[in-house]
Short mmCIF file of C-alpha atoms in Angstrom, two decimals:
data_model
loop_
_atom_site.label_atom_id
_atom_site.label_comp_id
_atom_site.label_asym_id
_atom_site.label_seq_id
_atom_site.Cartn_x
_atom_site.Cartn_y
_atom_site.Cartn_z
CA UNK A 268 13.79 7.02 30.48
CA UNK A 269 12.25 5.71 27.28
CA UNK A 270 14.29 2.50 27.44
CA UNK A 271 12.92 1.77 30.91
CA UNK A 272 9.43 2.58 29.67
CA UNK A 273 9.91 0.12 26.83
CA UNK A 274 11.12 -2.64 29.15
CA UNK A 275 8.22 -1.99 31.54
CA UNK A 276 5.82 -1.83 28.59
CA UNK A 277 7.01 -5.21 27.30
CA UNK A 278 7.00 -6.90 30.71
CA UNK A 279 3.78 -5.35 32.10
CA UNK A 280 1.55 -4.91 29.06
CA UNK A 281 0.52 -8.50 28.34
CA UNK A 282 -2.41 -7.05 26.37
CA UNK A 283 -2.90 -3.52 25.08
CA UNK A 284 -5.43 -1.59 23.04
CA UNK A 285 -5.56 1.93 21.58
CA UNK A 286 -7.05 4.08 18.88
CA UNK A 287 -4.44 5.10 16.30
CA UNK A 288 -4.11 7.75 13.66
CA UNK A 289 -1.51 7.12 10.98
CA UNK A 290 0.19 9.39 8.46
CA UNK A 291 2.31 8.20 5.56
CA UNK A 292 4.90 10.83 4.53
CA UNK A 293 7.26 10.79 1.58
CA UNK A 294 10.98 11.52 1.88
CA UNK A 295 10.28 15.29 1.82
CA UNK A 296 7.76 14.86 4.64
CA UNK A 297 4.89 15.52 2.21
CA UNK A 298 1.68 13.83 3.33
CA UNK A 299 0.81 10.87 1.11
CA UNK A 300 -2.02 9.28 3.01
CA UNK A 301 -3.88 9.50 6.32
CA UNK A 302 -5.57 6.55 8.00
CA UNK A 303 -6.98 5.71 11.40
CA UNK A 304 -8.57 2.88 13.33
CA UNK A 305 -8.13 0.71 16.40
CA UNK A 306 -5.40 -1.68 17.41
CA UNK A 307 -4.98 -4.28 20.12
CA UNK A 308 -2.48 -6.99 20.88
CA UNK A 309 -1.76 -9.89 23.18
CA UNK A 310 1.82 -11.01 23.66
CA UNK A 311 3.38 -12.84 21.97
CA UNK A 312 2.50 -12.41 18.33
CA UNK A 313 -1.24 -11.87 18.52
CA UNK A 314 -2.60 -8.56 17.28
CA UNK A 315 -5.58 -7.00 15.58
CA UNK A 316 -5.09 -3.81 13.55
CA UNK A 317 -8.33 -2.41 12.12
CA UNK A 318 -8.29 0.46 9.64
CA UNK A 319 -11.68 2.07 9.35
CA UNK A 320 -10.54 5.28 7.60
CA UNK A 321 -10.14 5.89 4.65
CA UNK A 322 -11.34 2.32 3.96
CA UNK A 323 -11.87 -1.02 5.68
CA UNK A 324 -8.75 -3.12 6.14
CA UNK A 325 -7.98 -5.71 8.78
CA UNK A 326 -4.60 -7.10 9.83
CA UNK A 327 -4.69 -10.03 12.27
CA UNK A 328 -1.74 -11.83 13.82
CA UNK A 329 -2.92 -15.14 15.21
CA UNK A 330 0.47 -16.02 16.72
CA UNK A 331 1.62 -18.01 13.67
CA UNK A 332 0.52 -16.07 10.62
CA UNK A 333 -0.50 -12.56 9.70
CA UNK A 334 -3.78 -12.20 7.81
CA UNK A 335 -4.47 -9.10 5.76
CA UNK A 336 -8.06 -8.58 4.56
CA UNK A 337 -9.12 -5.78 2.22
CA UNK A 338 -12.91 -5.60 2.02
CA UNK A 339 -13.20 -3.48 -1.15
CA UNK A 340 -10.82 -5.74 -3.05
CA UNK A 341 -12.32 -8.93 -1.55
CA UNK A 342 -8.73 -9.96 -1.06
CA UNK A 343 -6.89 -11.81 1.73
CA UNK A 344 -3.10 -12.01 1.89
CA UNK A 345 -1.37 -14.35 4.36
CA UNK A 346 2.19 -13.77 5.59
CA UNK A 347 4.28 -15.83 7.99
CA UNK A 348 4.57 -14.05 11.36
CA UNK A 349 8.38 -14.03 11.31
CA UNK A 350 8.28 -12.48 7.85
CA UNK A 351 5.87 -9.80 9.06
CA UNK A 352 7.81 -9.12 12.26
CA UNK A 353 10.32 -6.86 10.61
CA UNK A 354 7.73 -4.98 8.67
CA UNK A 355 4.60 -4.50 10.76
CA UNK A 356 4.40 -2.03 13.65
CA UNK A 357 1.76 -4.25 15.29
CA UNK A 358 3.95 -7.36 15.12
CA UNK A 359 6.84 -5.41 16.62
CA UNK A 360 4.77 -4.19 19.53
CA UNK A 361 3.22 -7.60 20.15
CA UNK A 362 6.53 -9.41 20.14
CA UNK A 363 8.02 -10.75 23.39
CA UNK A 364 11.50 -9.39 23.01
CA UNK A 365 11.52 -8.68 19.28
CA UNK A 366 12.49 -5.06 19.74
CA UNK A 367 15.28 -5.75 22.21
CA UNK A 368 16.51 -8.83 20.34
CA UNK A 369 16.50 -7.43 16.79
CA UNK A 370 17.24 -3.76 17.39
CA UNK A 371 19.95 -1.57 18.92
CA UNK A 372 18.21 0.79 21.36
CA UNK A 373 19.35 4.38 21.93
CA UNK A 374 17.82 7.16 23.98
CA UNK A 375 17.27 10.37 22.09
CA UNK A 376 16.59 13.85 23.40
CA UNK A 377 13.27 14.53 25.06
CA UNK A 378 10.82 16.58 22.97
CA UNK A 379 8.30 18.19 25.23
CA UNK A 380 6.92 15.65 27.63
CA UNK A 381 7.42 12.67 25.28
CA UNK A 382 10.48 10.52 25.92
CA UNK A 383 11.90 9.05 22.71
CA UNK A 384 13.78 5.87 22.02
CA UNK A 385 15.42 4.99 18.70
CA UNK A 386 15.59 1.38 17.53
CA UNK A 387 18.03 0.57 14.71
CA UNK A 388 17.61 -2.95 13.25
CA UNK A 389 20.65 -5.19 13.74
CA UNK A 390 19.88 -7.31 10.66
CA UNK A 391 19.66 -5.73 7.23
CA UNK A 392 16.58 -7.53 5.90
CA UNK A 393 14.35 -5.60 8.21
CA UNK A 394 11.94 -3.47 6.17
CA UNK A 395 12.38 -0.49 8.46
CA UNK A 396 15.69 1.32 8.67
CA UNK A 397 14.74 3.29 11.72
CA UNK A 398 12.02 3.11 14.35
CA UNK A 399 11.28 5.62 17.07
CA UNK A 400 9.04 4.96 20.04
CA UNK A 401 7.65 7.81 22.12
CA UNK A 402 6.49 7.25 25.70
CA UNK A 403 4.73 9.61 28.09
CA UNK A 404 6.43 10.47 31.39
CA UNK A 405 4.16 7.83 32.95
CA UNK A 406 5.60 5.22 30.59
CA UNK A 407 2.57 4.90 28.29
CA UNK A 408 3.25 4.35 24.56
CA UNK A 409 2.22 7.53 22.69
CA UNK A 410 3.82 7.57 19.24
CA UNK A 411 5.74 5.42 16.79
CA UNK A 412 7.71 6.59 13.75
CA UNK A 413 8.99 4.10 11.18
CA UNK A 414 11.23 4.95 8.20
CA UNK A 415 11.77 2.40 5.42
CA UNK A 416 14.69 2.02 3.01
CA UNK A 417 13.07 4.53 0.61
CA UNK A 418 12.92 7.15 3.39
CA UNK A 419 9.17 6.89 3.49
CA UNK A 420 7.81 7.58 6.96
CA UNK A 421 4.89 5.99 8.77
CA UNK A 422 3.89 8.11 11.77
CA UNK A 423 1.50 6.59 14.29
CA UNK A 424 -0.12 8.44 17.19
CA UNK A 425 -1.89 6.33 19.81
CA UNK A 426 -4.76 7.59 21.96
CA UNK A 427 -7.36 6.10 24.34
CA UNK A 428 -4.64 3.65 25.35
CA UNK A 429 -5.52 0.84 27.75
CA UNK A 430 -3.04 -1.61 29.28
CA UNK A 431 -4.02 -5.21 30.07
CA UNK A 432 -7.67 -5.02 28.98
CA UNK A 433 -9.71 -8.25 28.77
CA UNK A 434 -9.52 -9.34 25.13
CA UNK A 435 -11.57 -12.25 23.75
CA UNK A 436 -9.48 -14.94 22.02
CA UNK A 437 -11.50 -14.84 18.80
CA UNK A 438 -10.37 -11.24 18.25
CA UNK A 439 -7.05 -12.75 17.15
CA UNK A 440 -8.47 -15.43 14.90
CA UNK A 441 -9.35 -15.04 11.23
CA UNK A 442 -11.09 -17.21 8.67
CA UNK A 443 -11.36 -15.80 5.14
CA UNK A 444 -15.00 -14.94 4.28
CA UNK A 445 -16.80 -16.81 1.50
CA UNK A 446 -15.79 -15.99 -2.06
CA UNK A 447 -12.69 -14.04 -1.13
CA UNK A 448 -9.43 -14.55 -3.02
CA UNK A 449 -6.60 -15.71 -0.74
CA UNK A 450 -2.96 -15.10 -1.64
CA UNK A 451 -0.18 -16.49 0.52
CA UNK A 452 3.39 -15.38 -0.05
CA UNK B 30 -18.94 10.91 -3.87
CA UNK B 31 -18.96 7.64 -5.83
CA UNK B 32 -21.15 7.73 -8.89
CA UNK B 33 -23.49 4.81 -9.61
CA UNK B 34 -22.17 1.92 -11.67
CA UNK B 35 -22.44 2.75 -15.40
CA UNK B 36 -25.31 0.77 -16.97
CA UNK B 37 -24.30 -2.10 -19.24
CA UNK B 38 -27.29 -1.86 -21.55
CA UNK B 39 -26.92 1.36 -23.58
CA UNK B 40 -23.26 1.16 -24.53
CA UNK B 41 -21.88 2.45 -27.78
CA UNK B 42 -18.61 0.99 -29.02
CA UNK B 43 -16.17 3.13 -30.94
CA UNK B 44 -13.04 1.93 -32.71
CA UNK B 45 -10.19 4.43 -32.57
CA UNK B 46 -7.38 4.31 -35.08
CA UNK B 47 -3.86 4.91 -33.79
CA UNK B 48 -2.46 8.44 -34.09
CA UNK B 49 1.10 8.69 -32.94
CA UNK B 50 1.20 12.45 -32.49
CA UNK B 51 -1.65 12.07 -30.00
CA UNK B 52 0.62 10.11 -27.63
CA UNK B 53 2.24 13.33 -26.41
CA UNK B 54 -0.76 15.57 -26.95
CA UNK B 55 -3.12 13.34 -24.97
CA UNK B 56 -0.60 12.79 -22.16
CA UNK B 57 -1.68 14.45 -18.87
CA UNK B 58 0.22 14.70 -15.56
CA UNK B 59 -1.47 13.12 -12.53
CA UNK B 60 -0.79 11.73 -9.08
CA UNK B 61 -2.72 8.92 -7.46
CA UNK B 62 -2.67 6.72 -4.36
CA UNK B 63 -4.52 3.42 -4.41
CA UNK B 64 -4.52 -0.33 -4.04
CA UNK B 65 -3.46 -2.87 -6.63
CA UNK B 66 -4.06 -6.61 -6.88
CA UNK B 67 -2.35 -8.71 -9.54
CA UNK B 68 -3.20 -12.35 -10.16
CA UNK B 69 -0.70 -13.74 -12.66
CA UNK B 70 -0.07 -17.46 -13.09
CA UNK B 71 3.38 -17.55 -11.54
CA UNK B 72 3.31 -14.43 -9.34
CA UNK B 73 0.72 -12.54 -7.34
CA UNK B 74 0.76 -9.07 -5.78
CA UNK B 75 -1.61 -7.35 -3.40
CA UNK B 76 -0.80 -4.04 -1.84
CA UNK B 77 -0.64 -0.30 -2.31
CA UNK B 78 0.48 1.88 -5.18
CA UNK B 79 1.57 5.50 -5.27
CA UNK B 80 2.11 6.97 -8.71
CA UNK B 81 3.23 10.41 -9.92
CA UNK B 82 3.16 10.80 -13.70
CA UNK B 83 4.32 13.52 -16.07
CA UNK B 84 5.21 13.23 -19.75
CA UNK B 85 8.93 13.23 -18.87
CA UNK B 86 8.86 10.84 -15.92
CA UNK B 87 7.02 8.39 -13.75
CA UNK B 88 7.60 7.73 -10.04
CA UNK B 89 5.78 4.60 -8.83
CA UNK B 90 5.95 3.01 -5.39
CA UNK B 91 4.49 -0.45 -4.78
CA UNK B 92 3.80 -1.33 -1.13
CA UNK B 93 3.14 -4.70 0.46
CA UNK B 94 -0.21 -5.18 2.12
CA UNK B 95 1.58 -4.51 5.39
CA UNK B 96 2.73 -1.13 4.19
CA UNK B 97 6.42 -1.29 3.44
CA UNK B 98 7.79 -0.44 -0.01
CA UNK B 99 8.38 -3.45 -2.27
CA UNK B 100 9.60 -1.59 -5.34
CA UNK B 101 10.35 1.91 -6.52
CA UNK B 102 9.94 2.30 -10.31
CA UNK B 103 11.39 5.45 -11.89
CA UNK B 104 11.05 6.29 -15.61
CA UNK B 105 12.79 9.19 -17.30
CA UNK B 106 14.01 10.05 -20.80
CA UNK B 107 16.89 7.54 -20.54
CA UNK B 108 14.80 4.51 -19.49
CA UNK B 109 13.35 2.82 -16.42
CA UNK B 110 14.90 1.74 -13.11
CA UNK B 111 13.32 -0.58 -10.54
CA UNK B 112 14.75 -0.62 -7.02
CA UNK B 113 13.70 -3.34 -4.57
CA UNK B 114 13.90 -3.09 -0.78
CA UNK B 115 17.26 -4.95 -0.53
CA UNK B 116 18.03 -2.42 -2.14
CA UNK B 117 18.98 -3.72 -5.58
CA UNK B 118 18.43 -1.62 -8.70
CA UNK B 119 17.61 -2.96 -12.16
CA UNK B 120 17.55 -0.94 -15.40
CA UNK B 121 15.80 -1.45 -18.73
CA UNK B 122 14.22 0.52 -21.52
CA UNK B 123 10.62 -0.44 -20.64
CA UNK B 124 8.78 -0.87 -17.34
CA UNK B 125 6.77 -3.71 -18.86
CA UNK B 126 9.95 -5.82 -19.31
CA UNK B 127 11.47 -4.78 -15.98
CA UNK B 128 8.44 -5.56 -13.82
CA UNK B 129 7.94 -8.87 -15.59
CA UNK B 130 11.58 -9.83 -14.99
CA UNK B 131 11.94 -8.59 -11.42
CA UNK B 132 8.44 -8.85 -9.94
CA UNK B 133 7.16 -11.75 -12.07
CA UNK B 134 4.20 -9.79 -13.47
CA UNK B 135 4.04 -7.09 -16.11
CA UNK B 136 2.94 -3.55 -15.29
CA UNK B 137 1.65 -2.26 -18.67
CA UNK B 138 2.89 1.28 -18.02
CA UNK B 139 2.60 2.66 -21.57
CA UNK B 140 -1.10 1.87 -21.74
CA UNK B 141 -1.89 2.19 -18.04
CA UNK B 142 -0.95 5.88 -17.91
CA UNK B 143 -3.90 6.53 -20.24
CA UNK B 144 -6.25 3.74 -19.13
CA UNK B 145 -6.08 4.91 -15.52
CA UNK B 146 -7.74 8.18 -16.66
CA UNK B 147 -10.40 6.39 -18.70
CA UNK B 148 -8.54 7.13 -21.93
CA UNK B 149 -7.13 4.77 -24.58
CA UNK B 150 -3.44 4.64 -25.47
CA UNK B 151 -3.20 6.65 -28.75
CA UNK B 152 -0.33 4.55 -30.17
CA UNK B 153 -2.34 1.50 -31.23
CA UNK B 154 -5.87 0.66 -32.35
CA UNK B 155 -8.37 0.68 -29.50
CA UNK B 156 -11.99 -0.24 -28.94
CA UNK B 157 -13.85 1.85 -26.37
CA UNK B 158 -17.34 1.29 -24.88
CA UNK B 159 -19.09 4.48 -23.75
CA UNK B 160 -22.23 4.66 -21.61
CA UNK B 161 -25.12 7.05 -22.20
CA UNK B 162 -23.36 9.96 -20.51
CA UNK B 163 -20.30 9.34 -22.67
CA UNK B 164 -18.23 7.90 -19.87
CA UNK B 165 -15.77 5.10 -20.64
CA UNK B 166 -17.10 1.73 -19.51
CA UNK B 167 -14.46 -0.47 -21.11
CA UNK B 168 -11.40 -0.33 -23.33
CA UNK B 169 -9.94 -3.24 -25.30
CA UNK B 170 -6.40 -2.65 -26.59
CA UNK B 171 -3.14 -4.56 -27.18
CA UNK B 172 -4.71 -7.72 -25.81
CA UNK B 173 -5.77 -5.97 -22.61
CA UNK B 174 -9.37 -5.61 -21.54
CA UNK B 175 -10.01 -2.77 -19.08
CA UNK B 176 -13.36 -2.42 -17.26
CA UNK B 177 -14.36 0.73 -15.36
CA UNK B 178 -16.55 -0.35 -12.41
CA UNK B 179 -16.87 3.03 -10.69
CA UNK B 180 -15.70 6.63 -10.90
CA UNK B 181 -14.85 9.38 -8.42
CA UNK B 182 -15.57 11.98 -11.13
CA UNK B 183 -15.16 12.43 -14.89
CA UNK B 184 -11.69 11.17 -15.98
CA UNK B 185 -11.09 9.98 -12.42
CA UNK B 186 -11.99 6.31 -12.29
CA UNK B 187 -12.07 4.58 -8.93
CA UNK B 188 -12.32 0.79 -9.48
CA UNK B 189 -10.72 -0.63 -12.61
CA UNK B 190 -10.39 -4.29 -13.57
CA UNK B 191 -7.88 -5.52 -16.14
CA UNK B 192 -7.34 -8.83 -17.86
CA UNK B 193 -4.71 -9.99 -20.34
CA UNK B 194 -4.61 -13.69 -21.24
CA UNK B 195 -4.59 -15.36 -17.80
CA UNK B 196 -3.47 -12.25 -15.88
CA UNK B 197 -6.12 -10.45 -13.82
CA UNK B 198 -5.53 -7.08 -12.14
CA UNK B 199 -7.70 -4.87 -9.95
CA UNK B 200 -6.86 -1.23 -9.18
CA UNK B 201 -8.74 0.96 -6.73
CA UNK B 202 -7.72 4.61 -6.92
CA UNK B 203 -8.37 5.95 -3.43
CA UNK B 204 -7.01 9.41 -4.04
CA UNK B 205 -6.42 11.52 -7.15
CA UNK B 206 -3.96 14.36 -6.84
CA UNK B 207 -1.93 15.36 -3.80
CA UNK B 208 -3.15 14.51 -0.29
CA UNK B 209 -4.88 17.57 1.13
#
């Protein structure tokens, strides 16, 4: 079942990497924006989320903070990890037991060969009202759907997934480049 | 296709007198998706913006850099509402006042709906710099200075920079119109 897959995923996948394609849909499921790139994480709290389409953006969780770097804008924003936990798919996936601790988990019907799990946040201040995780029969994470309080939907599809790859430590470190404006909130 | 940066050298400046009836005539519907950075003294913002504009109403979503909605701003004939992610909803007559009160920085909606298309707001006097192929390079109006760094196409700017006293803003329009 998807819940077992999640538990196995959290306990077995100490590191993980995948290519992702992302769609942002409005409340009528109209496409707002498409994006894609590569993601990787190392439990707990370390992740690297690189958008290369439609433009360069980098989100890095170094275990304490979450750095967001937009190349075109020459802008870096820093968030505390706990603040980002409830609002970033990467932080959720890279958490130790974030999903089980902060969310009620429910199986939902199987669509095709993907097994789905629904995660409803226990606390209100979570940015997402609903999260769905889709696993293959073999227990590999395939898709993630997140709906926020304005019914906007982020739909992520993972491919070229790899569990427990060797990941260099500096992949999860970030120092703002020269001349870039840094905002911390 | 991003056109080259307009040259600074050959710029002609025109001063445009206000003409109130132009406010409705010059108004054009549009939809855009982009990124917005605001550097105000007491408050900063960096994230995404999605904006659908018609003469009757505006629907604006501001996202955090991590992607979740920070504020939904809706304008219609009766006024403007701003809903945060709590959700809590605030109402006022003008988006400028509402954003300043709730977000700590002012979104100059009345002017921005024209500036974003490379046009001046018809309601007040404006100074406009045009380059040799008659494209808007800068607009100075109501204390705001707007610079057009690059364009997707005519009337579809891409990188705009704004300043007003000590407030600096940068807007990159990534997408004009509906997503294909």
